[in-house]
Short mmCIF file of C-alpha atoms in Angstrom, two decimals:
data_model
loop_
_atom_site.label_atom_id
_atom_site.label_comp_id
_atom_site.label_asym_id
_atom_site.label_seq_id
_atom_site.Cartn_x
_atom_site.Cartn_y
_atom_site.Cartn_z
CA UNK V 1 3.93 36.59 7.21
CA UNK V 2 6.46 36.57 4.37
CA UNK V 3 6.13 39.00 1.89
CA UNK V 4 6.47 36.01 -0.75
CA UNK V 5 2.85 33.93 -1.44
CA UNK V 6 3.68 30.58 -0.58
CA UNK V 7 2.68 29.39 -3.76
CA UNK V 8 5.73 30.68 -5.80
CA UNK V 9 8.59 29.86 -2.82
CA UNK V 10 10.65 27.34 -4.17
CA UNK V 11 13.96 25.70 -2.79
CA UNK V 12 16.70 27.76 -2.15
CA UNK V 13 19.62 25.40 -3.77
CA UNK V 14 19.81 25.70 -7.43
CA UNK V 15 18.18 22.50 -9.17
CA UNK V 16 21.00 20.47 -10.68
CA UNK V 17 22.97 21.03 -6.51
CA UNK V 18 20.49 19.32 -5.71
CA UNK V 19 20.91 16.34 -7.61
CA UNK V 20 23.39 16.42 -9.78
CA UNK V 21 20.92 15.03 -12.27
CA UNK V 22 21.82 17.34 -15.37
CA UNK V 23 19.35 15.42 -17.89
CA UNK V 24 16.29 16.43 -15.24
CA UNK V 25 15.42 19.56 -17.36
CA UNK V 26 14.95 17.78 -20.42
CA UNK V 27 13.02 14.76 -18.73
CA UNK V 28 10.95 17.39 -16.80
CA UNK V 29 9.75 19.54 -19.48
CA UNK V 30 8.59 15.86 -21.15
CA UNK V 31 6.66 14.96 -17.55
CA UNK V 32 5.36 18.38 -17.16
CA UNK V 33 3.83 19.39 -20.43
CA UNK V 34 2.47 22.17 -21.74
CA UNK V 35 2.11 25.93 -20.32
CA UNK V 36 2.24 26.52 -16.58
CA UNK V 37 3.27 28.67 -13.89
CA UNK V 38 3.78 28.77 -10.46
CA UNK V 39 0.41 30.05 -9.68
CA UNK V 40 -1.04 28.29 -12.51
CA UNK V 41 -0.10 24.89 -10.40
CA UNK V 42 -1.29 26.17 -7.57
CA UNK V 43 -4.29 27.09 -8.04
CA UNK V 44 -5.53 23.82 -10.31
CA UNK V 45 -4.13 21.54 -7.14
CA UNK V 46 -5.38 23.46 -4.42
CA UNK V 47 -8.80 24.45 -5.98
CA UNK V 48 -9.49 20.98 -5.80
CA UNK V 49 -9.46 21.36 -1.80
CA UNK V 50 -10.43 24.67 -1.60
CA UNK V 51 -12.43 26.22 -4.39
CA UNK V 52 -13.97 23.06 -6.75
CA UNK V 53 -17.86 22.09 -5.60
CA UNK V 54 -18.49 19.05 -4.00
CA UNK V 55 -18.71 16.33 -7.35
CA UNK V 56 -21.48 14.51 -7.21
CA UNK V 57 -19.96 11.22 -8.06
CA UNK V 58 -17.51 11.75 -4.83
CA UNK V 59 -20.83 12.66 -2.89
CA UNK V 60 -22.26 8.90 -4.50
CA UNK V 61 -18.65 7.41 -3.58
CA UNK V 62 -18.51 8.46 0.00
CA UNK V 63 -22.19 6.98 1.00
CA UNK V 64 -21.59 3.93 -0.36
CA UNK V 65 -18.05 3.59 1.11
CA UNK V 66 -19.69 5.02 4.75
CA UNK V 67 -22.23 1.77 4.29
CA UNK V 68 -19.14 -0.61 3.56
CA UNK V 69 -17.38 1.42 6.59
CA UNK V 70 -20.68 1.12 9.23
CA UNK V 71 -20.46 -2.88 7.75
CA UNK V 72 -16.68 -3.30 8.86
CA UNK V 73 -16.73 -1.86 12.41
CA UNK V 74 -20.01 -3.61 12.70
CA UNK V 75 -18.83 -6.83 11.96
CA UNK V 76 -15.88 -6.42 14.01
CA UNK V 77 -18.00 -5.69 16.97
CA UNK V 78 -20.35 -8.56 16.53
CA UNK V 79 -16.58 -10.19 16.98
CA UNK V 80 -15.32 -9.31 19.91
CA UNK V 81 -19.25 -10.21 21.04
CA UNK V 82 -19.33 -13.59 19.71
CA UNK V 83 -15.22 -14.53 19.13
CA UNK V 84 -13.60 -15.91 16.18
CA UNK V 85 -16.17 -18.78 15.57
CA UNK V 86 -18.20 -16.72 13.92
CA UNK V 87 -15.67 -17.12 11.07
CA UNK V 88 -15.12 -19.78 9.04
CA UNK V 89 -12.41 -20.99 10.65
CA UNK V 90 -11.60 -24.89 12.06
CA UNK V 91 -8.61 -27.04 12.93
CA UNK V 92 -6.52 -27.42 10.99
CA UNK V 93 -7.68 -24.19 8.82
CA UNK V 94 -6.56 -21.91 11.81
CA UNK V 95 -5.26 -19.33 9.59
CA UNK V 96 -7.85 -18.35 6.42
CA UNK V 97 -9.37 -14.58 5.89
CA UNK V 98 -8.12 -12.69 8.42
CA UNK V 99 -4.53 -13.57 8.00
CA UNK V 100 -5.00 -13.24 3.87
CA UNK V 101 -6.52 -10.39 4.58
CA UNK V 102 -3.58 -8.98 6.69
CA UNK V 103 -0.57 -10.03 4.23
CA UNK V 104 -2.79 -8.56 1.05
CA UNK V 105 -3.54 -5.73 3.20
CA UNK V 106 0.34 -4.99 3.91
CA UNK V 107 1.34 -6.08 0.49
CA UNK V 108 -0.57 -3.04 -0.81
CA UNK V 109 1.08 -0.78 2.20
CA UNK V 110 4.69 -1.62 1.18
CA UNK V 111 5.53 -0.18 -2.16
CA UNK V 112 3.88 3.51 -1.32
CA UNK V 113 6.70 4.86 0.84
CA UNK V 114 8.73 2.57 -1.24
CA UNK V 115 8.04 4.60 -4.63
CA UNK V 116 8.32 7.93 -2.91
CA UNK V 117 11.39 7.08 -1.42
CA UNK V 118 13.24 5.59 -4.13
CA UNK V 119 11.95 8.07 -6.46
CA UNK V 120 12.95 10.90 -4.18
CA UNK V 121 16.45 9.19 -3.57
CA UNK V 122 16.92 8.34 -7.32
CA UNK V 123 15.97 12.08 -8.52
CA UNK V 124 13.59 10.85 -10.98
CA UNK V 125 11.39 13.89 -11.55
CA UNK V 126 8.08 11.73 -12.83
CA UNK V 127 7.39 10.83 -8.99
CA UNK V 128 6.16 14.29 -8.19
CA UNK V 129 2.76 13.71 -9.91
CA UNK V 130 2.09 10.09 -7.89
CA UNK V 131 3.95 10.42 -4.56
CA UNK V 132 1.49 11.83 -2.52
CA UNK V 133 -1.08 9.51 -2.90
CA UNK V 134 1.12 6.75 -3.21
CA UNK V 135 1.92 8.17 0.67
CA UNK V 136 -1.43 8.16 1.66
CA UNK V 137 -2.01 4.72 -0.05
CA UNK V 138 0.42 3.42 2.12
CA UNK V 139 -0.98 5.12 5.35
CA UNK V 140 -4.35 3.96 4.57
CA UNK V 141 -3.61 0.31 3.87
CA UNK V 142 -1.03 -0.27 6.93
CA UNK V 143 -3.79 0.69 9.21
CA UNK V 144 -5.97 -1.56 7.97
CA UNK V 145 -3.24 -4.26 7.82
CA UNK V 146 -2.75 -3.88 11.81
CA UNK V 147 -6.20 -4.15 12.59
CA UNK V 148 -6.38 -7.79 11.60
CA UNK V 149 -3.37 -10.01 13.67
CA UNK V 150 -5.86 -8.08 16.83
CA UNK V 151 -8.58 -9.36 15.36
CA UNK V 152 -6.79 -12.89 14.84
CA UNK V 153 -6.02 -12.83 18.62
CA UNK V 154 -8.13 -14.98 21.21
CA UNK V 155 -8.94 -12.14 23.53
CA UNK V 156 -8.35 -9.29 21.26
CA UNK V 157 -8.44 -6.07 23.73
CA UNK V 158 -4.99 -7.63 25.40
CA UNK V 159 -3.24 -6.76 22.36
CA UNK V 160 -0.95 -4.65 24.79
CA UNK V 161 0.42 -7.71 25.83
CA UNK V 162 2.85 -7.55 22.66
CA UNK V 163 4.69 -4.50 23.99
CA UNK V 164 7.17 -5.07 26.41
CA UNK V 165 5.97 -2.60 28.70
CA UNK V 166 6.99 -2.53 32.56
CA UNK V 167 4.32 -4.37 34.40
CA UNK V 168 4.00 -5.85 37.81
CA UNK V 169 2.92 -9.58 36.76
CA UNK V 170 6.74 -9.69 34.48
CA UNK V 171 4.37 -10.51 31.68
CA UNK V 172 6.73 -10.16 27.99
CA UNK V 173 5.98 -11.44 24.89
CA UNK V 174 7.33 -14.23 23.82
CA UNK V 175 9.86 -13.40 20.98
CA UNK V 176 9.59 -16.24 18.96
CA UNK V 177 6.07 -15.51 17.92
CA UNK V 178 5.04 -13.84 14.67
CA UNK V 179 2.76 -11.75 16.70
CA UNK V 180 5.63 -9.85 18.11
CA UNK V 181 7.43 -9.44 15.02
CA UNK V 182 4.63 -8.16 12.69
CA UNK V 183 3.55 -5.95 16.16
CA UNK V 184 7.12 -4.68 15.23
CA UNK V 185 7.14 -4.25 11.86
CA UNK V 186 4.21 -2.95 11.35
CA UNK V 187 4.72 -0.04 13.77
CA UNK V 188 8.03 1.24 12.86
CA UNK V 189 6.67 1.00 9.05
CA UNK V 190 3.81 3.43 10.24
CA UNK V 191 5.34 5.73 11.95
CA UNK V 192 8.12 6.46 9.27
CA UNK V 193 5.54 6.44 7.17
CA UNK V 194 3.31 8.81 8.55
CA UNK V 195 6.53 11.27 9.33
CA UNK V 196 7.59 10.86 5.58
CA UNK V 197 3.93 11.87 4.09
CA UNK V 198 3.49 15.13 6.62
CA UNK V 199 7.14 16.16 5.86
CA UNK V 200 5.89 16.18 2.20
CA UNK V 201 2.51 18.06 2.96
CA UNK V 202 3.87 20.65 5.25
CA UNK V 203 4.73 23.00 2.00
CA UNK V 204 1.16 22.75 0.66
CA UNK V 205 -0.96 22.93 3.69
CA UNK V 206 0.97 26.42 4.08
CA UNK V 207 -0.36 27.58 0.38
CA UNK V 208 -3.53 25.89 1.43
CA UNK V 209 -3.32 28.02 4.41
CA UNK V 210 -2.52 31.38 2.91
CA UNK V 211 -5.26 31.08 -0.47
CA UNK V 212 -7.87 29.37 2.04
CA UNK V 213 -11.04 32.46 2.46
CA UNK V 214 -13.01 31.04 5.26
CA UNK V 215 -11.33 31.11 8.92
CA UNK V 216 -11.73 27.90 9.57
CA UNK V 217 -9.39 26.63 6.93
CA UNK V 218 -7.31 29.11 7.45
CA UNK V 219 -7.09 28.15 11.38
CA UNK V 220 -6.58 24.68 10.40
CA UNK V 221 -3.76 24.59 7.91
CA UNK V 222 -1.96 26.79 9.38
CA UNK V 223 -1.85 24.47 12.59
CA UNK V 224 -0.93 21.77 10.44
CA UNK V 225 1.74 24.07 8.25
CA UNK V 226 3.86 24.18 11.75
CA UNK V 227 4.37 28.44 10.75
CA UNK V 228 6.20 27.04 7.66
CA UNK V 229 7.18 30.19 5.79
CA UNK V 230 9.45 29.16 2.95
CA UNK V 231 12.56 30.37 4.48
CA UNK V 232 15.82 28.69 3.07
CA UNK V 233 16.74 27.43 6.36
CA UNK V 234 12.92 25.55 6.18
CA UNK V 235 14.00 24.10 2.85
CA UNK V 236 17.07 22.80 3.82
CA UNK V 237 15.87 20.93 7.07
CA UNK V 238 12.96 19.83 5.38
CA UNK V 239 15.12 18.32 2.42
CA UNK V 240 17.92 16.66 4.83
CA UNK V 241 14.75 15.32 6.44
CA UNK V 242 13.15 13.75 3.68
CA UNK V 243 16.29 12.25 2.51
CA UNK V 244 17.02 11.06 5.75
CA UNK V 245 13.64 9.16 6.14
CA UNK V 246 13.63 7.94 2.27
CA UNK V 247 17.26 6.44 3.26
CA UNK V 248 15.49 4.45 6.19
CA UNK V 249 12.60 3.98 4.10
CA UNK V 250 13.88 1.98 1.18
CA UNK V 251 15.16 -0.90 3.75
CA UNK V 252 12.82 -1.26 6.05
CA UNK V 253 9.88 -1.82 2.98
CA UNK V 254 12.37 -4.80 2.61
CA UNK V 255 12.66 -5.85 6.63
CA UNK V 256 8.95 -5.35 7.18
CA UNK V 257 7.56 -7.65 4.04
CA UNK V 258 10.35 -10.34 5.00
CA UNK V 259 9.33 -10.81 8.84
CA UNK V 260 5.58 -11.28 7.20
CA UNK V 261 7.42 -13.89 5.20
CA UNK V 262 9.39 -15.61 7.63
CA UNK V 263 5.68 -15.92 9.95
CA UNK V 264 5.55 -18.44 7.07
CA UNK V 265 9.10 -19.65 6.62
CA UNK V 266 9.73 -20.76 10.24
CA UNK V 267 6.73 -22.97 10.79
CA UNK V 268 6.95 -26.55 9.46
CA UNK V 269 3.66 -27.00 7.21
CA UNK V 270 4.61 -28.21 4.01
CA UNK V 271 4.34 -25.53 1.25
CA UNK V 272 5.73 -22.60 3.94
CA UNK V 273 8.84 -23.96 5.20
CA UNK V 274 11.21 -22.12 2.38
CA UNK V 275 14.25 -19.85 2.49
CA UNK V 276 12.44 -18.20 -0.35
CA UNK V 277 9.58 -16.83 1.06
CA UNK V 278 11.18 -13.22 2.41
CA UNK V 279 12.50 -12.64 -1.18
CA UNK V 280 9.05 -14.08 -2.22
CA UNK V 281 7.17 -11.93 -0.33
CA UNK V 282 9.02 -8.99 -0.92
CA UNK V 283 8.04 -9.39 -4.70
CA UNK V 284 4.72 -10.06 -4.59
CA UNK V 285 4.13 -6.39 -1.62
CA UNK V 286 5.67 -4.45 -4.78
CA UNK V 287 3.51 -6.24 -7.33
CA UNK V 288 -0.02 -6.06 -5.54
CA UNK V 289 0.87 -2.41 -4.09
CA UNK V 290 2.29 -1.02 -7.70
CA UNK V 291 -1.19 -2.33 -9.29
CA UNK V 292 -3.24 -0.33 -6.65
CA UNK V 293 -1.21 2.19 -6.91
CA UNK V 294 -2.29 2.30 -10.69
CA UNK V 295 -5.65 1.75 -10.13
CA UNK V 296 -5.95 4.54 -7.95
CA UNK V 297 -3.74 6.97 -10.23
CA UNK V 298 -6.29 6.44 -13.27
CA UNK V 299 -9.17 6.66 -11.02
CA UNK V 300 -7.83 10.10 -9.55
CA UNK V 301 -6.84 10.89 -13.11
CA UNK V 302 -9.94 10.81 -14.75
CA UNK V 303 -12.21 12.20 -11.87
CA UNK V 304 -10.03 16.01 -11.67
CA UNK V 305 -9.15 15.79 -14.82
CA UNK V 306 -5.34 15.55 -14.12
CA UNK V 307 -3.87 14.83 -17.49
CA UNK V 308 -1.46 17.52 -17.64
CA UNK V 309 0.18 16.46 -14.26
CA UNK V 310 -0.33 13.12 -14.90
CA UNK V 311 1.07 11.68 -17.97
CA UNK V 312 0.65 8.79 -20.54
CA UNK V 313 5.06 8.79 -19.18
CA UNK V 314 3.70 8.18 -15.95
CA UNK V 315 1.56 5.73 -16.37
CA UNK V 316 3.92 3.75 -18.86
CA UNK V 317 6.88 4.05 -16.02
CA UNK V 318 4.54 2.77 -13.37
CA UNK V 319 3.30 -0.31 -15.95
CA UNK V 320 6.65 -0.96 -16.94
CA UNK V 321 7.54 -1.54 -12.90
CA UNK V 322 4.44 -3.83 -12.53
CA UNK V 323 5.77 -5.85 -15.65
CA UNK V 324 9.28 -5.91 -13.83
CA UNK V 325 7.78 -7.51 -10.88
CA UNK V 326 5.26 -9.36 -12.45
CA UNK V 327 7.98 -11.58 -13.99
CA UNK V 328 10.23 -11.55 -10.71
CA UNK V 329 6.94 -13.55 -9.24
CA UNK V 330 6.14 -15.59 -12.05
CA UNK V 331 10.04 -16.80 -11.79
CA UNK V 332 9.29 -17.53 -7.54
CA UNK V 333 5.99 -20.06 -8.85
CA UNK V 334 8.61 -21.72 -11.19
CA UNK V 335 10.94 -22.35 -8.31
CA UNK V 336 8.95 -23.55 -5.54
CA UNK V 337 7.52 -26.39 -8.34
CA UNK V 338 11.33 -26.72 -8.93
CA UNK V 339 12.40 -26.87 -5.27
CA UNK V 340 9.29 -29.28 -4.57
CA UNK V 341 10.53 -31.94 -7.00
CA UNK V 342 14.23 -31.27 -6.49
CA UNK V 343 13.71 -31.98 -2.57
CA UNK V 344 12.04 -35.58 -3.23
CA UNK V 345 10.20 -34.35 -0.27
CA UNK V 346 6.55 -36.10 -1.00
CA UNK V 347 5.11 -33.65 1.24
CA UNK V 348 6.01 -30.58 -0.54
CA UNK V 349 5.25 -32.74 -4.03
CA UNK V 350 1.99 -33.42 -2.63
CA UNK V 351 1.44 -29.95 -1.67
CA UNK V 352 2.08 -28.38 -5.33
CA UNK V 353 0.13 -31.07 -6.84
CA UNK V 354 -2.73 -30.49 -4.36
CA UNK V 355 -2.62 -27.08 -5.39
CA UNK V 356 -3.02 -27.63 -8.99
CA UNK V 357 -5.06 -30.54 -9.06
CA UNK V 358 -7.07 -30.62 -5.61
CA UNK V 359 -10.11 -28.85 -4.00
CA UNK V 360 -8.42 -25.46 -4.17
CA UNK V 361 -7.76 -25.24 -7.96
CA UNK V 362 -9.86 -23.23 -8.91
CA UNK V 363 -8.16 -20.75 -6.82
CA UNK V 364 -4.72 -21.69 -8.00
CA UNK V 365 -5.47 -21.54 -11.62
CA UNK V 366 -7.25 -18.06 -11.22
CA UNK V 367 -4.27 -16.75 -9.61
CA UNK V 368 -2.17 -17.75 -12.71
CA UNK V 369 -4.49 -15.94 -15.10
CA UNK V 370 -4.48 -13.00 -13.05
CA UNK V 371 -0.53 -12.74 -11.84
CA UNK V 372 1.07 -14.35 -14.32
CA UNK V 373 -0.84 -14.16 -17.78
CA UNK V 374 -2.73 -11.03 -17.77
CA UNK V 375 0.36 -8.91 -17.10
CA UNK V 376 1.99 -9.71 -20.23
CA UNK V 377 0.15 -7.28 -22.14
CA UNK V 378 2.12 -4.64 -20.14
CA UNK V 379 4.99 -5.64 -23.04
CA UNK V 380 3.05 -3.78 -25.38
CA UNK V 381 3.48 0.01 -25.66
CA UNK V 382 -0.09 0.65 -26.75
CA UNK V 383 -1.21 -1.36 -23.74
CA UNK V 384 0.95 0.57 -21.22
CA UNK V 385 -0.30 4.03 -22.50
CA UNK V 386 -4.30 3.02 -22.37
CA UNK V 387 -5.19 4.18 -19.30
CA UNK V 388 -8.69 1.75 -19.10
CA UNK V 389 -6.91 -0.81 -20.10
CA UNK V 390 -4.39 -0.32 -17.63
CA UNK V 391 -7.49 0.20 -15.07
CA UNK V 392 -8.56 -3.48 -15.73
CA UNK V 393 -5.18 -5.11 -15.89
CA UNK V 394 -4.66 -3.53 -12.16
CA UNK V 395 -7.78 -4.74 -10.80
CA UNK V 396 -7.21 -8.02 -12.02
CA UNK V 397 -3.42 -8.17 -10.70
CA UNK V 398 -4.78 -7.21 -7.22
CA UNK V 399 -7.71 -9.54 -7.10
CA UNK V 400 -5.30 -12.38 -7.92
CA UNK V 401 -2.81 -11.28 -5.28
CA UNK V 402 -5.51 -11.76 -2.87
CA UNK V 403 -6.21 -15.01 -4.18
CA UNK V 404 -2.66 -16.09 -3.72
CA UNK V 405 -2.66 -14.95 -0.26
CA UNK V 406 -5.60 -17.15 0.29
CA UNK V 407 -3.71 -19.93 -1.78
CA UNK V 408 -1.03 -19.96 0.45
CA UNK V 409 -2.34 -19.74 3.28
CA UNK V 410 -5.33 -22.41 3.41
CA UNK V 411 -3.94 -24.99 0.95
CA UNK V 412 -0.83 -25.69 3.45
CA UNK V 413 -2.95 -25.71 6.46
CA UNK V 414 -6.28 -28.34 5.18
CA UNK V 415 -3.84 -31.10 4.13
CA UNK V 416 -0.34 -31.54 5.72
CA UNK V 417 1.14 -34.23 7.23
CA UNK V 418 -1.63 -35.97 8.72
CA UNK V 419 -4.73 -37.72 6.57
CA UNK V 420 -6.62 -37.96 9.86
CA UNK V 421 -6.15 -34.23 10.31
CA UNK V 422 -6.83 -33.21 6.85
CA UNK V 423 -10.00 -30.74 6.63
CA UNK V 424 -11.82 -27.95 4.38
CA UNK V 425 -12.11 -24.06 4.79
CA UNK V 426 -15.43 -22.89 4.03
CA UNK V 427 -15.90 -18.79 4.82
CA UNK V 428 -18.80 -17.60 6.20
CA UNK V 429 -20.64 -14.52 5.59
CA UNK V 430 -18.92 -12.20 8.42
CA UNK V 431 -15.89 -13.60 6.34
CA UNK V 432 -16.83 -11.82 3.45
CA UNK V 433 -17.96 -8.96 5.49
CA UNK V 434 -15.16 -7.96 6.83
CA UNK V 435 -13.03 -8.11 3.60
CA UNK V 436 -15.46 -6.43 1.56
CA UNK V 437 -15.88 -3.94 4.47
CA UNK V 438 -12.41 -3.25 4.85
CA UNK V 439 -11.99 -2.39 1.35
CA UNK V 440 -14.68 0.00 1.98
CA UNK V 441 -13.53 1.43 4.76
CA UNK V 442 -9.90 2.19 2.52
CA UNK V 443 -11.72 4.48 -0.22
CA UNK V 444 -13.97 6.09 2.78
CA UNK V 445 -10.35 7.23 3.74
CA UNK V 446 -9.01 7.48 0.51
CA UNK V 447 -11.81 10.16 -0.88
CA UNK V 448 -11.39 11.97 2.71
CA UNK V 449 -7.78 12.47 1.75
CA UNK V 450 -8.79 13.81 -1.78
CA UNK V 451 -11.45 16.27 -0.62
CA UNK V 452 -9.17 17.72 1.98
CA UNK V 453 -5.60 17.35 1.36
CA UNK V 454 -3.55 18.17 -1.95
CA UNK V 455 -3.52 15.02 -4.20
CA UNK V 456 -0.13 16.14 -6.31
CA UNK V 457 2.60 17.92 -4.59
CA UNK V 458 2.25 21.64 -5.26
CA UNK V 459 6.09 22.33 -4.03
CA UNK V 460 7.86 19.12 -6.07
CA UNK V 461 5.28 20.29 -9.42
CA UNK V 462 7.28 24.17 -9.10
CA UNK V 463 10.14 22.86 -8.51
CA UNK V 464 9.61 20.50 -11.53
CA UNK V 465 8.60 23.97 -13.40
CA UNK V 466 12.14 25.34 -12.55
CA UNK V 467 13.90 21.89 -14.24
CA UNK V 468 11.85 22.49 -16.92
CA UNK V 469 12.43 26.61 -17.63
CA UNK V 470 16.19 25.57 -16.97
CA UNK V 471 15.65 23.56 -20.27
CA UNK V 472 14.26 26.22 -22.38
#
């Protein structure tokens, strides 16, 4: 055991060697307000695991989430019982919930690693409040995400088929499917994900581990601590680590949102067949994930009382980023319009019409209020710094992601070429149940993660400390 508590080790390199950043004391000391100390940080973060009673509004939150959760497995076993029919999908809707599901569901993954990692490559000292659960946002969400192209499959439990394992029958995929490239995607994303999040934690579960009083905690964070005793020589493989896996990181949120694009891009329905879908796509991950991100930052916020480590700075920043890519999206509607008309192609004219103007418009229109419209307040100061306000804009931004997903999807695939072949999407109630249930099943894990793992960063909020004492 060190003779040093684990909750006042900091990094051995002196801050600005570490960055080079010699404006972080100044912008620290505004992101970390007030009076605070090592332990001071410490023990507010990892009470919350450790000493704070069970709340009864989590205790409300969990049993209604464990309902949505029982509802989401359920209704995935009634599918492998029944098959896909019990959905509402039909030829030529082949492609409806599950898949919006899946690309809203991935959108939401993307920018969680993505604001660690760029905040942790950038040196921008606001990310230590929001990083950690923007980690486990990310986690969270990409697991759900996979579940559903298994789902989507005809005979789901041969999902193994995807990997090109060594097998007698010389079975291997077939590389031009989008199966095998979101299979792909979606598992490199994970597991740099889930080694970028545990490199974070390892730090905290060891002051978790050494201010835990029953055994059984103790047993268990230590395990997961990996005998982490704030050594230099800990701090400095730990930090050429994490940059290493934020380097990787920051691409391959790019790569993995563009192979979801190009599932689109390289078929030949009218309204998918564009070179700006991966750039499209892209966007819109950042957009829907940077709105759940805030929604779950004022949520988290308000219920343990985190103002002091969570700022009205960082919830302006992250608003300001939502604006930023708010716009970038708006800009891709403008273009495909543009591109439809500037083709002459009457199938992609058709296609945007039908969208505005046909069955579906109600959908389109909706999207517009929610994606396009309602993030303009974020131009106002006063809007960006009320955190309710903030609360609604997100929800809205997220359910109108979703609705473009949907948008996309089934208004391409009811009416393309073919009259004869034209048809209607009408979901069914295991539809709904598995959306709904899924989103249940993401705050089951999501409050797990609260109760049991620290929400901030202990070891980025003292080293945030030492910027700021630098300053004074």
């Amino acid at each position: 055991m060190s003779s040093v508590a684990p909750d006042i080790l900091l990094p051995s390199t002196p801050p600005d060697a570490r960055g080079g950043d010699h404006g972080a004391p100044a912008l620290a000391a505004a992101i970390l307000p007030g009076a605070h100390s090592y332990s001071s940080i410490s023990e507010k973060i990892s009470g919350i695991v450790l000493t704070a009673r069970t709340a009864r509004w989590w205790i409300i939150s969990f049993a209604a989430c464990s309902v949505l959760t029982l509802m989401f497995f359920g209704s995935i076993g009634y599918l492998f019982y029944k098959g896909v029919g019990i959905w509402g999908l039909n030829v030529p809707v082949v492609w409806a919930f599950d898949i919006t599901n899946y690309v809203w569901w991935i959108a939401i993954a993307i920018s969680g690693t993505f604001i660690s990692a760029a905040l942790h490559l950038t040196r921008q000292p606001w990310g230590a409040s929001i990083s950690r659960f923007a980690e486990a946002m990310t986690v969270f969400a990409l697991a759900i995400a996979g579940m559903f192209p298994i789902l989507h499959l005809g005979r789901p439990w041969f999902f193994y088929w995807l990997i090109p394992y060594p097998n007698m029958m010389s079975l291997w995929p077939q590389w031009r499917s989008p199966l095998v490239w979101d299979f792909f995607a979606i598992l490199a994303y994970l597991l740099l994900s889930l080694m970028f999040w545990y490199l974070g934690l390892i730090p905290d579960f060891a002051t978790l581990r050494d201010r835990a009083r029953a055994r059984g905690a103790q047993v268990i964070y230590g395990l997961l601590a990996l005998g982490w005793r704030g050594e230099a020589r800990h701090w400095q493989r730990r930090q050429s680590a994490q940059l290493l896996l934020a380097g990787l990181a920051v691409p391959l949120v790019v790569s993995v949102h563009s192979v979801v694009g190009l599932d689109f891009a390289t078929g030949n329905t009218p309204g998918w067949h564009s070179t700006i879908f991966p750039p499209f796509f892209v966007a819109g991950a950042m957009f829907s994930g940077f709105a759940m991100a805030m929604t779950i930052v004022i949520l988290l916020r308000r219920a343990f009382d985190l103002g002091e480590f969570i700022t009205h700075r960082h919830l302006d920043n992250l608003a300001k980023l939502i604006l930023a890519m708010g716009l970038v999206l708006a800009y891709s509607y403008v273009m495909e319009i543009f591109m439809a008309w500037y083709s002459a192609d009457r199938y992609e004219i058709y296609t945007a019409l039908n969208r505005m103007r046909g069955p579906y418009a109600p959908v389109y229109w909706a999207l517009i209020f929610c994606v396009v419209i309602v993030p303009q307040a974020l131009w106002s100061r006063r809007v960006r710094r009320a955190p309710w306000v903030l609360f609604g804009i997100s929800i809205l931004i997220n359910v109108g992601m979703w609705l473009e997903r949907f948008m996309l999807i089934v208004t391409s695939e009811h009416r393309d070429f073919l009259p004869s072949a034209w048809g209607m999407f009408y979901p069914t109630v295991w539809d709904w149940a598995i959306l709904i249930g899924s989103i249940g099943f993401f705050g089951w894990l999501l409050l797990l993660f609260v109760r049991f793992v620290p929400l901030i960063s202990m070891s980025e909020m003292r080293e945030l400390l030492t910027h700021q004492r630098g300053a004074s």
